[in-house]
PDB file of C-alpha atoms in Angstrom:
ATOM      1  CA  MET F1367       0.000   0.000   0.000  1.00 65.00           C
ATOM      2  CA  ASP F1368       1.415   3.388  -0.942  1.00 72.00           C
ATOM      3  CA  ILE F1369       0.972   6.800   0.707  1.00 75.00           C
ATOM      4  CA  ASP F1370      -1.706   7.871  -1.816  1.00 77.00           C
ATOM      5  CA  GLN F1371      -3.878   4.911  -0.827  1.00 78.00           C
ATOM      6  CA  ILE F1372      -3.407   5.718   2.857  1.00 77.00           C
ATOM      7  CA  GLU F1373      -4.364   9.349   2.247  1.00 78.00           C
ATOM      8  CA  LYS F1374      -7.520   8.166   0.449  1.00 81.00           C
ATOM      9  CA  LEU F1375      -8.378   6.004   3.478  1.00 77.00           C
ATOM     10  CA  VAL F1376      -7.944   9.003   5.789  1.00 76.00           C
ATOM     11  CA  GLU F1377     -10.267  11.065   3.559  1.00 79.00           C
ATOM     12  CA  LEU F1378     -12.794   8.213   3.561  1.00 77.00           C
ATOM     13  CA  MET F1379     -12.725   8.202   7.373  1.00 74.00           C
ATOM     14  CA  LYS F1380     -13.332  11.966   7.474  1.00 75.00           C
ATOM     15  CA  ASP F1381     -16.120  11.879   4.875  1.00 74.00           C
ATOM     16  CA  SER F1382     -17.837   8.867   6.476  1.00 73.00           C
ATOM     17  CA  ASP F1383     -17.412  10.081  10.068  1.00 70.00           C
ATOM     18  CA  LEU F1384     -15.631   6.816  10.966  1.00 71.00           C
ATOM     19  CA  SER F1385     -13.743   6.542  14.257  1.00 72.00           C
ATOM     20  CA  SER F1386     -11.472   3.663  13.259  1.00 73.00           C
ATOM     21  CA  MET F1387     -10.599   1.424  10.349  1.00 72.00           C
ATOM     22  CA  GLU F1388      -8.380  -1.639  10.067  1.00 75.00           C
ATOM     23  CA  ILE F1389      -7.221  -3.333   6.872  1.00 77.00           C
ATOM     24  CA  GLU F1390      -5.188  -6.515   6.715  1.00 76.00           C
ATOM     25  CA  GLU F1391      -3.674  -8.076   3.639  1.00 76.00           C
ATOM     26  CA  GLU F1392      -1.065 -10.794   3.151  1.00 75.00           C
ATOM     27  CA  THR F1393       2.009  -8.618   3.656  1.00 76.00           C
ATOM     28  CA  PHE F1394       0.785  -5.768   5.839  1.00 70.00           C
ATOM     29  CA  ARG F1395      -1.797  -4.525   8.303  1.00 75.00           C
ATOM     30  CA  ILE F1396      -2.889  -0.919   8.904  1.00 76.00           C
ATOM     31  CA  ARG F1397      -5.140   0.492  11.618  1.00 74.00           C
ATOM     32  CA  LEU F1398      -6.322   4.100  11.536  1.00 74.00           C
ATOM     33  CA  ALA F1399      -8.175   5.631  14.475  1.00 72.00           C
ATOM     34  CA  ARG F1400      -9.300   9.036  15.657  1.00 66.00           C
ATOM     35  CA  GLU F1401     -11.198  10.422  18.617  1.00 57.00           C
ATOM     36  CA  LYS F1402     -14.960  10.629  18.412  1.00 50.00           C
ATOM     37  CA  GLU F1403     -17.781  12.081  20.449  1.00 48.00           C
ATOM     38  CA  ILE F1404     -19.993   9.652  22.351  1.00 46.00           C
ATOM     39  CA  ILE F1405     -23.611  10.289  23.240  1.00 47.00           C
ATOM     40  CA  ALA F1406     -24.342  10.388  26.961  1.00 46.00           C
ATOM     41  CA  VAL F1407     -27.398  12.213  28.227  1.00 45.00           C
ATOM     42  CA  HIS F1408     -27.340  13.866  31.638  1.00 41.00           C
ATOM     43  CA  GLY F1409     -30.407  13.298  33.785  1.00 42.00           C
ATOM     44  CA  GLY F1410     -32.143  10.620  31.741  1.00 41.00           C
ATOM     45  CA  GLY F1411     -32.215  12.420  28.787  1.00 41.00           C
ATOM     46  CA  GLY F1412     -10.889  -2.999  14.159  1.00 41.00           C
ATOM     47  CA  ALA F1413     -12.277  -4.200  10.738  1.00 40.00           C
ATOM     48  CA  SER F1414     -12.264  -3.959   6.982  1.00 39.00           C
ATOM     49  CA  ALA F1415     -15.741  -2.646   6.196  1.00 39.00           C
ATOM     50  CA  PRO F1416     -16.429   1.018   6.995  1.00 40.00           C
ATOM     51  CA  ALA F1417     -19.681   1.908   8.740  1.00 43.00           C
ATOM     52  CA  PRO F1418     -20.887   5.498   9.061  1.00 44.00           C
ATOM     53  CA  LEU F1419     -21.669   6.692  12.558  1.00 45.00           C
ATOM     54  CA  PRO F1420     -24.684   8.873  13.335  1.00 45.00           C
ATOM     55  CA  SER F1421     -24.038  12.539  14.001  1.00 41.00           C
ATOM     56  CA  PRO F1422     -23.465  13.311  17.685  1.00 41.00           C
ATOM     57  CA  ALA F1423     -26.453  14.746  19.529  1.00 41.00           C
ATOM     58  CA  THR F1424     -27.172  16.038  22.994  1.00 38.00           C
ATOM     59  CA  SER F1425     -30.130  13.747  23.449  1.00 39.00           C
ATOM     60  CA  ALA F1426     -31.357  10.634  21.731  1.00 40.00           C
ATOM     61  CA  PRO F1427     -34.803   9.164  21.176  1.00 41.00           C
ATOM     62  CA  ALA F1428     -35.911   6.145  23.158  1.00 41.00           C
ATOM     63  CA  ALA F1429     -34.935   2.930  21.449  1.00 40.00           C
ATOM     64  CA  ALA F1430     -37.623   1.103  19.525  1.00 43.00           C
ATOM     65  CA  GLY F1431     -38.450  -2.571  19.456  1.00 43.00           C
ATOM     66  CA  GLY F1432     -38.773  -3.910  22.977  1.00 43.00           C
ATOM     67  CA  ALA F1433     -36.893  -1.145  24.774  1.00 45.00           C
ATOM     68  CA  SER F1434     -38.441   0.327  27.883  1.00 45.00           C
ATOM     69  CA  ALA F1435     -39.670   3.890  28.308  1.00 45.00           C
ATOM     70  CA  PRO F1436     -37.120   6.681  28.751  1.00 49.00           C
ATOM     71  CA  GLU F1437     -35.165   6.518  31.985  1.00 53.00           C
ATOM     72  CA  PRO F1438     -36.501   8.637  34.858  1.00 57.00           C
ATOM     73  CA  GLU F1439     -34.385  11.629  35.799  1.00 66.00           C
ATOM     74  CA  GLU F1440     -32.002  10.878  38.638  1.00 76.00           C
ATOM     75  CA  LYS F1441     -29.806  13.561  40.147  1.00 82.00           C
ATOM     76  CA  GLY F1442     -26.121  13.000  39.400  1.00 85.00           C
ATOM     77  CA  ILE F1443     -26.768  10.037  37.057  1.00 90.00           C
ATOM     78  CA  VAL F1444     -25.493   9.987  33.488  1.00 88.00           C
ATOM     79  CA  TYR F1445     -26.683   7.369  31.026  1.00 91.00           C
ATOM     80  CA  VAL F1446     -24.101   6.117  28.545  1.00 91.00           C
ATOM     81  CA  LYS F1447     -26.191   5.517  25.419  1.00 92.00           C
ATOM     82  CA  SER F1448     -25.501   3.617  22.239  1.00 91.00           C
ATOM     83  CA  PRO F1449     -24.599   5.933  19.354  1.00 91.00           C
ATOM     84  CA  MET F1450     -25.578   3.244  16.828  1.00 91.00           C
ATOM     85  CA  VAL F1451     -27.406   0.006  16.179  1.00 91.00           C
ATOM     86  CA  GLY F1452     -25.165  -3.012  16.795  1.00 92.00           C
ATOM     87  CA  THR F1453     -24.059  -5.670  19.260  1.00 94.00           C
ATOM     88  CA  PHE F1454     -22.918  -4.759  22.781  1.00 95.00           C
ATOM     89  CA  TYR F1455     -19.693  -6.253  24.135  1.00 95.00           C
ATOM     90  CA  ARG F1456     -18.273  -5.609  27.605  1.00 93.00           C
ATOM     91  CA  ALA F1457     -14.709  -6.712  26.712  1.00 92.00           C
ATOM     92  CA  PRO F1458     -12.382  -6.440  23.694  1.00 90.00           C
ATOM     93  CA  SER F1459     -12.318 -10.247  23.342  1.00 89.00           C
ATOM     94  CA  PRO F1460     -13.919 -13.270  25.037  1.00 88.00           C
ATOM     95  CA  ASP F1461     -10.711 -13.950  27.008  1.00 91.00           C
ATOM     96  CA  SER F1462     -10.215 -10.338  28.156  1.00 91.00           C
ATOM     97  CA  PRO F1463     -11.586  -8.761  31.324  1.00 93.00           C
ATOM     98  CA  PRO F1464     -14.525  -6.334  30.897  1.00 94.00           C
ATOM     99  CA  PHE F1465     -13.795  -2.656  30.288  1.00 93.00           C
ATOM    100  CA  ALA F1466     -16.096  -1.713  33.188  1.00 92.00           C
ATOM    101  CA  GLU F1467     -17.788  -3.448  36.114  1.00 93.00           C
ATOM    102  CA  GLU F1468     -20.752  -2.433  38.255  1.00 93.00           C
ATOM    103  CA  GLY F1469     -19.358  -0.555  41.229  1.00 93.00           C
ATOM    104  CA  GLY F1470     -16.158   0.235  39.327  1.00 93.00           C
ATOM    105  CA  LYS F1471     -14.802   3.719  38.743  1.00 94.00           C
ATOM    106  CA  VAL F1472     -14.488   5.291  35.284  1.00 92.00           C
ATOM    107  CA  LYS F1473     -12.849   8.476  34.089  1.00 91.00           C
ATOM    108  CA  ALA F1474     -14.169  10.815  31.448  1.00 88.00           C
ATOM    109  CA  ASP F1475     -13.242   9.348  28.050  1.00 86.00           C
ATOM    110  CA  SER F1476     -12.625   5.849  29.523  1.00 90.00           C
ATOM    111  CA  VAL F1477     -13.667   3.059  27.173  1.00 93.00           C
ATOM    112  CA  VAL F1478     -16.588   1.277  28.876  1.00 94.00           C
ATOM    113  CA  CYS F1479     -17.714  -1.139  26.130  1.00 94.00           C
ATOM    114  CA  ILE F1480     -17.690  -1.908  22.404  1.00 94.00           C
ATOM    115  CA  ILE F1481     -20.563  -1.761  19.930  1.00 93.00           C
ATOM    116  CA  GLU F1482     -19.955  -3.942  16.872  1.00 92.00           C
ATOM    117  CA  ALA F1483     -21.678  -2.710  13.725  1.00 89.00           C
ATOM    118  CA  MET F1484     -20.991  -4.187  10.281  1.00 86.00           C
ATOM    119  CA  LYS F1485     -17.857  -5.925  11.587  1.00 86.00           C
ATOM    120  CA  VAL F1486     -16.428  -2.631  12.897  1.00 89.00           C
ATOM    121  CA  MET F1487     -15.667  -2.575  16.617  1.00 90.00           C
ATOM    122  CA  ASN F1488     -16.550   0.895  17.942  1.00 92.00           C
ATOM    123  CA  GLU F1489     -15.181   1.797  21.373  1.00 92.00           C
ATOM    124  CA  ILE F1490     -17.776   3.581  23.518  1.00 92.00           C
ATOM    125  CA  GLN F1491     -16.498   6.020  26.123  1.00 91.00           C
ATOM    126  CA  SER F1492     -17.914   7.524  29.296  1.00 89.00           C
ATOM    127  CA  GLU F1493     -18.325  11.283  29.097  1.00 86.00           C
ATOM    128  CA  VAL F1494     -17.964  11.749  32.843  1.00 89.00           C
ATOM    129  CA  SER F1495     -15.866  10.495  35.722  1.00 92.00           C
ATOM    130  CA  GLY F1496     -17.739   8.515  38.315  1.00 93.00           C
ATOM    131  CA  LYS F1497     -18.926   5.097  39.450  1.00 94.00           C
ATOM    132  CA  ILE F1498     -20.768   2.537  37.294  1.00 94.00           C
ATOM    133  CA  VAL F1499     -24.084   2.097  39.104  1.00 94.00           C
ATOM    134  CA  GLU F1500     -25.617  -0.428  36.727  1.00 94.00           C
ATOM    135  CA  ILE F1501     -24.874  -2.131  33.407  1.00 94.00           C
ATOM    136  CA  LEU F1502     -28.208  -2.245  31.611  1.00 95.00           C
ATOM    137  CA  VAL F1503     -27.313  -4.557  28.692  1.00 94.00           C
ATOM    138  CA  GLU F1504     -26.085  -8.162  28.618  1.00 93.00           C
ATOM    139  CA  ASN F1505     -22.883  -9.088  26.795  1.00 92.00           C
ATOM    140  CA  GLY F1506     -23.578 -10.030  23.153  1.00 93.00           C
ATOM    141  CA  GLU F1507     -27.046  -8.435  23.195  1.00 94.00           C
ATOM    142  CA  PRO F1508     -28.235  -6.341  20.228  1.00 94.00           C
ATOM    143  CA  VAL F1509     -28.722  -2.638  20.997  1.00 93.00           C
ATOM    144  CA  GLU F1510     -30.564   0.179  19.275  1.00 92.00           C
ATOM    145  CA  PHE F1511     -29.539   3.777  18.605  1.00 90.00           C
ATOM    146  CA  GLY F1512     -30.030   5.807  21.792  1.00 90.00           C
ATOM    147  CA  GLN F1513     -30.502   2.764  24.047  1.00 93.00           C
ATOM    148  CA  ALA F1514     -29.132   3.221  27.578  1.00 92.00           C
ATOM    149  CA  LEU F1515     -26.139   0.931  28.144  1.00 94.00           C
ATOM    150  CA  MET F1516     -24.920   1.975  31.598  1.00 93.00           C
ATOM    151  CA  LYS F1517     -25.769   4.246  34.497  1.00 93.00           C
ATOM    152  CA  VAL F1518     -22.849   6.300  35.841  1.00 92.00           C
ATOM    153  CA  LYS F1519     -23.073   8.301  39.070  1.00 92.00           C
ATOM    154  CA  GLU F1520     -21.005  11.431  38.605  1.00 89.00           C
ATOM    155  CA  GLY F1521     -18.275  12.174  41.076  1.00 83.00           C
TER     156      GLY F1521
END
């Protein structure tokens, strides 16, 4: 792969709003990644195939298809929500420990889980520092856009 091809991949990432991309061929492997904004609403409110991410928003609609009503407002609680439709994973691989545990502490921008969409593993980060109060989704479970994944008590 030459520098022109790499530059085209970088442009594709920018144009598609991708956060990471990984390509592997017989003689080489390349992984490109950049920071992204994760949706978390205060008070209830790598792979080879690119997948566009939805535009960041300050609030997200309640998930459809079997999801419960919007979460009630709780003082000091932040809901980490899914920024896309996909499959929820608590760890980077089946043999690895989970990114976050109930009762565990997280920092702002800590990776707390992965959402796999179209074979792209998207790292989901906490927007706030605090304590994981509850993990609302089971490992390997499908999630919808805007679905609450975790409750984090700020502090």
